Coordinates of C-alpha atoms in Angstrom, one line a residue:
M146 CA 0.4 0.2 0.0
T147 CA 1.0 3.6 -1.0
T148 CA 2.6 5.6 2.3
L149 CA 5.0 7.4 1.4
L150 CA 4.4 10.7 -1.1
H151 CA 6.8 10.1 -3.5
E152 CA 5.6 6.0 -3.9
L153 CA 2.8 7.8 -6.3
P154 CA 4.7 8.6 -9.7
L155 CA 7.4 5.5 -8.7
R156 CA 5.1 2.9 -8.5
A157 CA 3.0 3.9 -11.6
A158 CA 6.5 3.4 -13.1
L159 CA 6.6 -0.1 -12.3
A160 CA 3.3 -0.7 -13.3
H161 CA 3.3 1.4 -16.8
P162 CA 6.2 3.0 -17.4
E163 CA 5.9 3.3 -21.3
R164 CA 2.3 5.3 -20.7
P165 CA 3.0 9.1 -20.8
A166 CA 3.2 10.7 -17.0
L167 CA 3.9 14.7 -18.2
R168 CA 3.4 17.3 -21.4
H169 CA 5.0 20.4 -21.5
K170 CA 5.0 22.4 -24.6
E171 CA 5.9 19.2 -27.4
Q172 CA 8.0 16.9 -24.5
T173 CA 6.0 14.5 -23.2
V174 CA 7.8 12.7 -20.1
D175 CA 7.2 8.7 -19.5
Y176 CA 6.6 6.7 -15.8
G177 CA 9.5 5.2 -16.7
T178 CA 11.4 7.8 -17.7
L179 CA 9.6 9.6 -14.8
G180 CA 10.7 7.5 -11.8
S181 CA 14.0 7.5 -13.4
E182 CA 14.5 11.7 -12.8
I183 CA 13.8 11.7 -9.5
E184 CA 15.6 9.0 -8.6
R185 CA 18.9 10.4 -9.9
F186 CA 17.8 13.3 -8.5
A187 CA 17.6 11.7 -4.9
R188 CA 20.4 10.2 -4.9
A189 CA 22.3 13.5 -5.6
V190 CA 20.4 15.6 -3.1
I191 CA 22.3 12.4 -0.7
A192 CA 25.7 13.1 -2.6
L193 CA 25.4 16.9 -1.9
G194 CA 25.4 16.5 1.5
L195 CA 21.2 17.1 2.9
E196 CA 20.0 16.2 5.6
R197 CA 17.0 14.1 6.9
Q198 CA 14.2 16.5 6.5
E199 CA 16.3 19.6 5.2
R200 CA 14.3 21.8 2.6
I201 CA 14.1 22.4 -1.1
A202 CA 12.7 26.0 -2.7
V203 CA 12.2 25.0 -6.4
F204 CA 11.2 28.4 -7.9
L205 CA 10.6 27.9 -12.0
P206 CA 7.6 27.8 -13.8
K207 CA 5.8 24.4 -14.5
Q208 CA 7.9 22.1 -15.9
A209 CA 8.9 18.8 -16.3
E210 CA 11.8 20.1 -13.8
T211 CA 9.6 21.8 -10.8
V212 CA 7.7 17.9 -10.6
I213 CA 11.1 16.1 -10.4
T214 CA 12.1 18.1 -7.9
M215 CA 9.1 17.7 -4.7
F216 CA 9.0 14.2 -5.7
G217 CA 13.4 14.3 -5.9
A218 CA 13.4 16.3 -2.7
A219 CA 10.8 13.5 -0.9
R220 CA 12.5 10.2 -2.1
A221 CA 15.5 11.8 -0.3
G222 CA 13.7 12.4 2.9
C223 CA 14.1 15.7 2.2
V224 CA 10.8 18.9 2.4
F225 CA 10.0 20.3 -1.0
V226 CA 8.8 23.8 -0.7
P227 CA 7.4 25.2 -3.7
V228 CA 7.7 28.5 -4.6
N229 CA 5.4 30.1 -6.6
S230 CA 6.6 31.5 -9.9
V231 CA 4.9 34.6 -10.0
L232 CA 6.2 36.1 -6.2
K233 CA 8.8 38.7 -6.6
P234 CA 12.6 38.6 -4.4
P235 CA 12.1 40.2 -2.1
Q236 CA 8.7 37.4 -1.3
V237 CA 11.1 34.7 -2.7
A238 CA 13.7 35.9 0.2
H239 CA 10.9 35.6 3.3
I240 CA 9.6 31.9 2.3
L241 CA 13.8 30.8 2.0
K242 CA 15.0 32.6 5.1
D243 CA 12.1 31.4 6.6
C244 CA 11.9 28.1 6.9
N245 CA 15.6 27.5 6.9
V246 CA 16.2 26.3 2.7
R247 CA 19.3 24.9 2.2
L248 CA 19.2 24.8 -1.3
L249 CA 17.3 26.5 -3.9
V250 CA 16.6 25.0 -7.9
T251 CA 15.5 28.1 -10.6
S252 CA 16.0 29.5 -13.0
P253 CA 19.5 30.5 -14.2
E254 CA 17.5 34.1 -14.9
R255 CA 16.2 33.8 -11.6
A256 CA 18.9 32.9 -9.5
R257 CA 19.9 37.1 -10.9
D258 CA 16.4 38.3 -10.6
L259 CA 17.0 36.6 -7.1
A260 CA 20.9 38.2 -6.4
A261 CA 19.9 40.6 -4.2
V262 CA 18.6 39.4 -1.2
L263 CA 20.3 36.1 -1.1
P264 CA 22.3 37.5 0.9
E265 CA 19.7 37.3 3.8
C266 CA 19.0 34.0 3.4
P267 CA 22.2 32.6 5.2
D268 CA 21.2 29.3 5.6
L269 CA 20.9 28.5 2.2
R270 CA 23.8 26.8 0.5
L271 CA 23.5 25.1 -2.7
I272 CA 21.9 26.6 -6.2
V273 CA 20.2 24.0 -8.9
T274 CA 20.0 26.5 -12.4
V275 CA 18.1 24.6 -14.9
G276 CA 18.2 25.9 -18.6
N277 CA 20.8 26.7 -21.6
R278 CA 21.6 30.2 -19.9
P279 CA 25.4 30.6 -19.3
T280 CA 25.8 31.4 -15.2
E281 CA 29.1 32.7 -15.1
G282 CA 29.4 36.2 -13.4
L283 CA 26.6 35.1 -10.8
D284 CA 27.2 36.6 -7.9
T285 CA 25.4 33.7 -5.4
A286 CA 27.5 35.3 -1.6
Q287 CA 27.3 32.4 0.8
A288 CA 26.1 29.3 -2.3
E289 CA 27.6 26.8 -4.6
L290 CA 26.0 27.6 -7.6
L291 CA 25.9 23.9 -10.2
T292 CA 23.8 23.8 -12.7
W293 CA 20.9 20.4 -13.5
Q294 CA 21.9 18.8 -15.1
D295 CA 25.7 18.3 -13.2
L296 CA 24.1 17.6 -10.0
P297 CA 26.0 14.4 -9.2
T298 CA 25.8 10.7 -8.8
G299 CA 24.9 9.9 -6.0
A300 CA 25.1 5.8 -4.2
S301 CA 22.0 5.9 -1.8
A302 CA 18.7 7.3 -2.9
G303 CA 17.8 8.9 0.9
H304 CA 17.2 9.1 4.8
R305 CA 14.2 6.1 5.9
V306 CA 11.1 8.2 6.6
V307 CA 7.3 7.8 7.8
D308 CA 4.4 8.9 6.3
T309 CA 3.9 11.2 9.2
D310 CA 7.2 13.1 8.5
V311 CA 7.4 16.2 7.3
V312 CA 7.9 16.1 3.1
S313 CA 6.0 19.7 2.3
I314 CA 5.6 23.4 3.1
F315 CA 2.8 25.0 1.2
Y316 CA 3.2 28.8 2.3
T317 CA -0.6 30.6 1.5
S318 CA -0.7 34.2 -0.3
G319 CA 0.3 36.4 2.3
S320 CA -2.2 39.0 1.2
T321 CA -2.8 40.3 4.7
G322 CA 0.6 40.1 5.4
R323 CA 3.6 37.7 6.2
P324 CA 2.7 34.1 4.2
K325 CA 2.1 31.2 6.7
G326 CA 3.6 28.3 5.8
V327 CA 1.8 25.3 6.0
V328 CA 3.2 21.5 7.2
L329 CA 2.4 19.1 4.8
S330 CA 3.3 15.0 6.2
H331 CA 3.0 12.6 3.7
R332 CA 0.2 11.2 5.1
N333 CA -1.6 14.0 4.9
M334 CA -0.3 14.3 1.2
V335 CA -1.4 10.4 -0.1
A336 CA -5.1 10.3 2.1
G337 CA -5.7 13.4 -0.2
A338 CA -4.8 11.9 -2.6
L339 CA -6.7 8.8 -2.2
S340 CA -10.2 10.1 -1.7
V341 CA -9.5 12.8 -4.0
A342 CA -9.1 10.3 -6.4
S343 CA -11.4 7.5 -5.5
Y344 CA -15.0 10.5 -5.8
L345 CA -13.4 12.2 -9.0
E346 CA -13.2 8.4 -9.6
N347 CA -9.7 9.1 -12.3
T348 CA -7.6 6.3 -13.7
P349 CA -5.1 5.9 -16.3
E350 CA -6.8 7.4 -18.8
D351 CA -7.7 10.6 -18.0
R352 CA -5.5 13.5 -18.9
L353 CA -5.8 15.9 -16.6
L354 CA -4.7 20.3 -17.3
A355 CA -2.5 21.9 -14.6
V356 CA -3.6 25.8 -15.0
L357 CA -3.1 25.9 -11.0
P358 CA 0.5 26.5 -9.5
F359 CA 1.2 23.8 -7.6
S360 CA 2.5 25.6 -4.7
F361 CA -1.1 25.6 -4.2
D362 CA -2.1 22.6 -2.9
Y363 CA -5.1 22.7 -4.8
G364 CA -2.6 23.1 -8.6
F365 CA -0.5 20.2 -6.2
S366 CA -3.3 18.2 -6.6
Q367 CA -3.1 17.6 -10.1
L368 CA -0.2 15.9 -9.9
S369 CA -0.7 13.7 -6.9
T370 CA -3.8 12.5 -8.2
A371 CA -2.9 12.0 -10.7
F372 CA 0.2 9.3 -10.4
V373 CA -2.2 8.1 -7.8
S374 CA -4.3 6.7 -10.8
G375 CA -1.7 6.2 -13.0
A376 CA -3.1 9.3 -15.3
S377 CA -1.6 12.0 -17.2
V378 CA -0.6 15.9 -16.7
A379 CA -0.9 18.2 -19.2
L380 CA 1.6 22.2 -17.4
I381 CA 0.5 25.2 -18.0
D382 CA 1.1 28.7 -16.5
Y383 CA -1.4 30.5 -19.1
L384 CA -1.5 34.7 -20.3
F385 CA -5.2 34.1 -21.3
A386 CA -8.2 32.4 -20.7
R387 CA -8.6 31.9 -23.9
D388 CA -5.0 29.6 -23.5
V389 CA -6.8 26.8 -21.2
L390 CA -9.6 26.5 -23.8
T391 CA -7.0 26.0 -26.4
L392 CA -4.6 23.4 -24.4
A393 CA -7.7 21.8 -23.3
A394 CA -8.2 21.0 -27.1
K395 CA -4.9 19.7 -27.8
E396 CA -4.9 17.4 -25.1
R397 CA -8.0 16.6 -24.7
A398 CA -8.2 17.1 -21.5
T399 CA -10.8 15.3 -19.5
G400 CA -10.4 16.6 -16.3
L401 CA -9.6 20.4 -15.0
A402 CA -9.5 22.4 -11.7
G403 CA -10.3 26.2 -11.5
V404 CA -10.6 28.3 -9.5
P405 CA -14.1 31.6 -9.4
P406 CA -11.9 33.7 -11.2
L407 CA -10.8 31.5 -14.3
W408 CA -14.9 29.6 -14.3
L409 CA -16.2 33.3 -14.8
Q410 CA -13.6 34.3 -17.7
I411 CA -13.7 30.4 -19.9
A412 CA -17.3 30.2 -18.6
D413 CA -18.5 32.9 -21.7
L414 CA -15.6 31.8 -24.5
P415 CA -16.3 29.3 -27.3
W416 CA -15.2 25.3 -25.7
P417 CA -13.6 23.8 -28.6
D418 CA -16.0 21.0 -30.5
E419 CA -13.1 18.2 -28.7
V420 CA -12.7 20.4 -25.1
V421 CA -16.4 19.3 -24.6
R422 CA -16.3 15.7 -26.4
S423 CA -14.0 14.8 -23.7
L424 CA -13.9 16.4 -20.4
R425 CA -15.0 14.3 -18.1
Y426 CA -15.3 16.7 -15.2
I427 CA -14.3 20.3 -14.8
T428 CA -13.7 21.1 -10.2
N429 CA -14.1 24.4 -8.7
S430 CA -12.3 25.5 -5.0
G431 CA -10.7 28.5 -3.3
G432 CA -14.0 30.0 -3.2
A433 CA -17.9 29.6 -3.5
M434 CA -19.3 29.0 -7.5
P435 CA -21.9 32.0 -9.2
V436 CA -24.5 30.0 -9.2
A437 CA -25.9 31.8 -12.9
T438 CA -21.5 31.3 -14.0
L439 CA -22.0 27.4 -13.1
R440 CA -25.5 27.6 -14.8
K441 CA -23.6 29.2 -18.4
L442 CA -20.3 25.8 -18.1
R443 CA -23.6 23.3 -17.6
A444 CA -25.0 24.8 -20.8
A445 CA -21.8 24.8 -23.0
L446 CA -20.6 20.8 -21.7
P447 CA -23.4 19.0 -21.6
N448 CA -21.8 16.1 -20.7
T449 CA -18.6 17.1 -19.1
K450 CA -19.4 16.0 -14.5
P451 CA -18.8 19.8 -12.5
Y452 CA -17.1 19.5 -8.7
L453 CA -17.7 21.3 -6.7
M454 CA -15.6 21.5 -3.1
Y455 CA -14.1 23.9 -0.1
G456 CA -10.7 22.8 0.6
L457 CA -7.3 25.2 3.0
T458 CA -4.6 24.3 3.1
E459 CA -4.6 23.9 6.1
A460 CA -6.5 20.4 5.6
F461 CA -5.6 20.2 2.4
R462 CA -9.6 19.0 0.9
S463 CA -12.9 19.3 3.0
T464 CA -15.9 18.5 1.2
Y465 CA -17.6 17.9 -2.3
L466 CA -20.8 18.3 -3.9
P467 CA -21.5 15.3 -6.0
P468 CA -22.6 16.1 -9.2
E469 CA -25.8 14.8 -8.5
E470 CA -26.9 16.7 -6.7
L471 CA -26.2 20.4 -7.8
D472 CA -30.6 20.6 -10.0
R473 CA -31.4 19.9 -6.4
R474 CA -28.6 22.0 -3.8
P475 CA -26.3 24.3 -6.6
E476 CA -25.2 26.6 -3.8
S477 CA -24.5 23.3 -1.5
M478 CA -20.7 22.6 -1.3
G479 CA -21.7 19.0 -0.4
K480 CA -20.3 17.0 2.2
A481 CA -16.8 15.2 3.4
I482 CA -14.7 13.9 1.3
P483 CA -13.2 10.3 1.7
N484 CA -11.4 9.3 6.0
A485 CA -12.6 13.2 6.7
E486 CA -15.2 14.3 9.2
I487 CA -16.7 17.9 9.1
L488 CA -18.2 19.2 11.8
V489 CA -20.5 22.5 12.7
V490 CA -19.3 24.3 16.1
N491 CA -21.5 27.2 17.4
S492 CA -19.2 29.9 19.4
D493 CA -19.5 27.5 23.2
G494 CA -17.6 24.8 21.1
K495 CA -21.0 22.4 20.7
L496 CA -22.4 20.6 17.7
C497 CA -24.1 22.8 15.3
G498 CA -28.0 21.9 14.5
P499 CA -29.0 22.0 10.8
D500 CA -30.0 25.7 9.4
E501 CA -27.4 27.1 12.7
P502 CA -24.3 28.8 11.5
G503 CA -21.4 27.4 13.3
E504 CA -17.4 27.2 12.2
L505 CA -16.6 25.0 9.9
V506 CA -14.1 22.2 11.8
H507 CA -12.0 19.1 9.6
R508 CA -10.9 16.3 11.7
G509 CA -9.4 13.1 10.2
A510 CA -6.1 12.4 8.6
L511 CA -6.1 15.3 5.9
V512 CA -5.6 17.8 9.0
S513 CA -2.0 19.2 8.3
L514 CA 0.7 19.4 11.0
G515 CA 0.4 23.5 11.7
Y516 CA 2.2 26.4 10.6
W517 CA 6.0 26.8 10.6
N518 CA 7.8 28.4 13.2
D519 CA 4.7 30.4 14.4
P520 CA 2.9 29.0 17.5
A521 CA 1.1 31.3 17.4
K522 CA -1.6 30.9 14.6
T523 CA -0.6 27.1 15.3
A524 CA -2.8 27.5 18.4
E525 CA -5.4 29.6 17.3
R526 CA -6.0 27.4 14.5
F527 CA -5.3 24.0 15.7
K528 CA -7.6 22.7 18.5
P529 CA -8.3 20.3 20.2
A530 CA -11.6 18.3 18.2
P531 CA -15.1 18.6 20.1
A532 CA -17.3 16.0 20.7
R533 CA -15.2 13.3 21.5
D534 CA -15.4 10.8 23.9
P535 CA -13.5 11.3 27.6
A536 CA -12.4 8.3 28.6
L537 CA -9.5 9.4 25.0
V538 CA -6.4 10.2 27.3
L539 CA -4.6 11.9 23.5
T540 CA -6.0 15.0 22.3
E541 CA -6.5 14.5 18.7
M542 CA -6.2 17.9 16.8
A543 CA -8.7 19.3 15.1
V544 CA -8.5 22.2 11.7
W545 CA -10.6 25.2 13.4
S546 CA -10.7 26.8 10.1
G547 CA -12.7 30.4 10.6
D548 CA -15.3 29.7 7.8
T549 CA -19.5 30.7 8.9
V550 CA -20.9 27.5 7.2
R551 CA -24.3 26.2 7.6
T552 CA -26.3 22.4 7.4
D553 CA -30.0 21.2 5.6
A554 CA -31.6 18.4 7.3
D555 CA -29.8 16.2 4.8
G556 CA -26.4 16.8 6.7
F557 CA -25.0 18.9 3.1
L558 CA -23.0 21.9 4.0
Y559 CA -23.2 25.6 2.6
F560 CA -20.5 28.7 3.2
I561 CA -21.8 31.4 5.1
G562 CA -18.7 33.4 4.8
R563 CA -15.7 34.1 6.3
R564 CA -15.6 34.9 9.7
D565 CA -13.1 37.8 9.9
E566 CA -14.5 38.9 6.2
M567 CA -18.4 39.5 7.6
I568 CA -19.7 42.6 7.0
K569 CA -21.0 44.3 9.9
T570 CA -23.1 47.0 8.4
S571 CA -26.7 48.3 10.2
G572 CA -26.3 45.4 13.0
Y573 CA -26.6 43.0 10.6
R574 CA -24.2 40.3 9.8
V575 CA -23.7 39.6 6.0
S576 CA -21.6 37.2 4.0
P577 CA -20.4 39.6 1.1
T578 CA -20.7 35.6 -0.2
E579 CA -24.6 36.0 -0.6
I580 CA -23.4 39.8 -2.5
E581 CA -21.7 37.8 -5.1
E582 CA -23.8 35.5 -5.9
A583 CA -26.9 38.3 -6.6
V584 CA -24.4 40.0 -7.9
Y585 CA -23.9 37.5 -10.6
A586 CA -27.2 36.7 -11.0
S587 CA -28.0 39.6 -12.6
Q588 CA -25.4 38.7 -15.9
L589 CA -24.2 43.3 -15.4
V590 CA -21.2 42.4 -14.3
G591 CA -17.9 40.7 -15.1
D592 CA -16.0 40.1 -11.8
A593 CA -17.9 40.6 -8.7
V594 CA -16.7 41.3 -5.3
A595 CA -18.3 42.6 -1.9
V596 CA -16.1 44.1 0.9
G597 CA -16.9 46.0 4.4
V598 CA -15.4 49.7 4.4
P599 CA -15.8 51.9 7.7
H600 CA -18.8 53.8 7.9
P601 CA -19.2 57.0 10.4
S602 CA -23.0 55.7 11.3
L603 CA -23.3 52.1 9.5
G604 CA -19.8 51.0 10.8
Q605 CA -19.3 49.3 8.0
A606 CA -20.6 50.7 4.3
I607 CA -21.5 47.5 1.4
V608 CA -18.9 48.0 -1.0
L609 CA -19.0 46.0 -5.0
V610 CA -15.8 45.8 -7.2
A611 CA -16.8 44.9 -10.4
S612 CA -15.8 44.8 -14.1
P613 CA -18.5 45.0 -16.9
A614 CA -19.6 42.0 -18.6
P615 CA -19.0 41.4 -22.0
G616 CA -22.1 43.5 -23.8
Q617 CA -22.1 45.5 -20.8
T618 CA -21.2 48.7 -19.1
A619 CA -21.2 50.7 -16.7
D620 CA -24.3 51.5 -15.6
T621 CA -24.3 51.7 -11.3
K622 CA -28.3 53.2 -11.3
R623 CA -29.4 49.6 -13.5
L624 CA -27.4 47.4 -11.0
L625 CA -28.3 48.8 -8.2
D626 CA -31.9 48.5 -9.4
E627 CA -31.3 44.2 -10.4
C628 CA -29.5 44.3 -6.3
R629 CA -32.8 45.7 -4.8
K630 CA -34.7 43.1 -6.5
R631 CA -32.3 40.4 -5.5
M632 CA -31.6 41.3 -2.1
A633 CA -32.9 42.9 1.8
L634 CA -32.5 46.6 1.6
Y635 CA -29.4 46.7 3.8
M636 CA -27.8 44.0 2.1
V637 CA -27.8 46.3 -1.6
P638 CA -23.7 48.0 -2.0
L639 CA -23.6 51.5 -1.2
H640 CA -21.0 52.2 -3.7
V641 CA -20.0 50.1 -6.7
E642 CA -16.0 51.2 -7.1
W643 CA -16.4 49.7 -11.2
R644 CA -12.5 48.5 -12.9
E645 CA -11.5 46.8 -15.8
A646 CA -9.3 44.5 -14.2
L647 CA -9.2 43.1 -10.1
P648 CA -6.5 41.9 -8.4
R649 CA -6.4 38.5 -8.2
N650 CA -3.0 36.6 -5.4
P651 CA -0.8 34.5 -6.5
N652 CA -2.9 31.7 -6.4
G653 CA -5.4 33.2 -9.1
K654 CA -8.4 34.1 -5.7
F655 CA -10.1 37.5 -5.9
D656 CA -7.7 40.1 -3.7
R657 CA -9.9 40.3 -0.4
P658 CA -8.3 41.7 1.8
Q659 CA -6.0 44.2 -1.0
L660 CA -9.4 45.7 -2.2
A661 CA -10.8 46.0 1.4
A662 CA -7.3 47.9 1.8
Q663 CA -7.6 50.0 -0.1
L664 CA -11.0 51.4 -0.4
R665 CA -10.2 51.8 3.6
G666 CA -11.6 56.1 3.5
L667 CA -13.8 56.3 1.2
F668 CA -16.3 57.2 4.2
G669 CA -13.7 59.3 5.7
E670 CA -11.2 58.1 8.6
P671 CA -12.6 55.8 10.3
D672 CA -13.6 56.2 14.2
K673 CA -10.6 56.2 16.6
A674 CA -12.7 56.3 19.6

């Protein structure tokens, strides 16, 4: 039985070495080659002197070497740290320094961009560059410089590890401050891969399209769920939404994972016939899928199963809605995924009844090991699981998500809002998701984010930031008239700000905290009394 993360591609390599594992541009890497390269990298890491559980960061676009580094680090008994390829040098330096990265795999160009900040990373000893450009003249400060081609040949494949050992650290986007490193074990990641692949019914015939960053747990899971099934993955860093559909057609993709901003962009595009025929399922996470957008996708893809999912990096994945439930409960986030339990807990620590709002609490094998080197934030989010038998002496830790949800009479979950994003206006608590859902239903906007902004008499005013839908103009009066038809008056935005594009964080989600910060003084300075 598979218990360690790197065993997923290595066992697939033994079972069917000739099958394609990765496709990138015109390159195809079969499982046999991928397995050999993972072993080669692991042996090189040991030959370079890295100790058990030392951190190896990879700062590259999506390409074969990115995948080999992550799984090779795991095979060596080290910890891989995927760094989002769009981050700027100061952000990269924070990650390298925060988790004491020993080895960095990047390109010569990126290494040069980082040269000014590398002295801030005293634990960095080795830089491995991937690419054809020369590296002469690169000042690497205290770090030794090697090329991918010149990695040493080692005799030992790796240190001994067990499934509860750390295998990776995923850094959150850090839109409200410095990013936090979520520490994940082999057990976390393998359990997640097995669970998700089971309900998506992945097989070796699947061809998944990886459009999300591998530094995002949802993006990385496209690799792990493919490898556990022996499927293939096409890698893409896209510039325009239409590029996703072009590659999906070229690869005859059967699975596509996205976040709401991506679905909003591509729902109105013409879907190639090849994609309509081949795409077996789509998945959504990273925020609620607007019902209007889902309706468009289902109309364009009548033979494709949509899976609406909810997850958090601290527990990988938590819930999914089976496609057969979509017509009955299109706004539901479903029930717990296999091998997880989701509880709804009130402020007294007791389980909520149907339709009673409470905090989503996740327990089980997917609960991560906390935040790297941050006991205070770990204590806030990782707390004892509720409602346990008092005869059980050892404490079981659960993830307390900070998200407010409710269940219906059948146990299906519904997202209400993040506890720290709920808007408090005129004595009411309002979910921004509910406002956005009504706004999307008007079909007058392309993108939309509702935020609470300090107001001298309301406490917070509801401000909507939106872009016009294709073919529509920025018509505030018409939009607010539509809002009044669809929601209570206290929920109608006080102000609408139109923009051509809304900011996103590195994982592709709308950057709600950035918008809230930009709009903070809209109604004057907040009362500090």
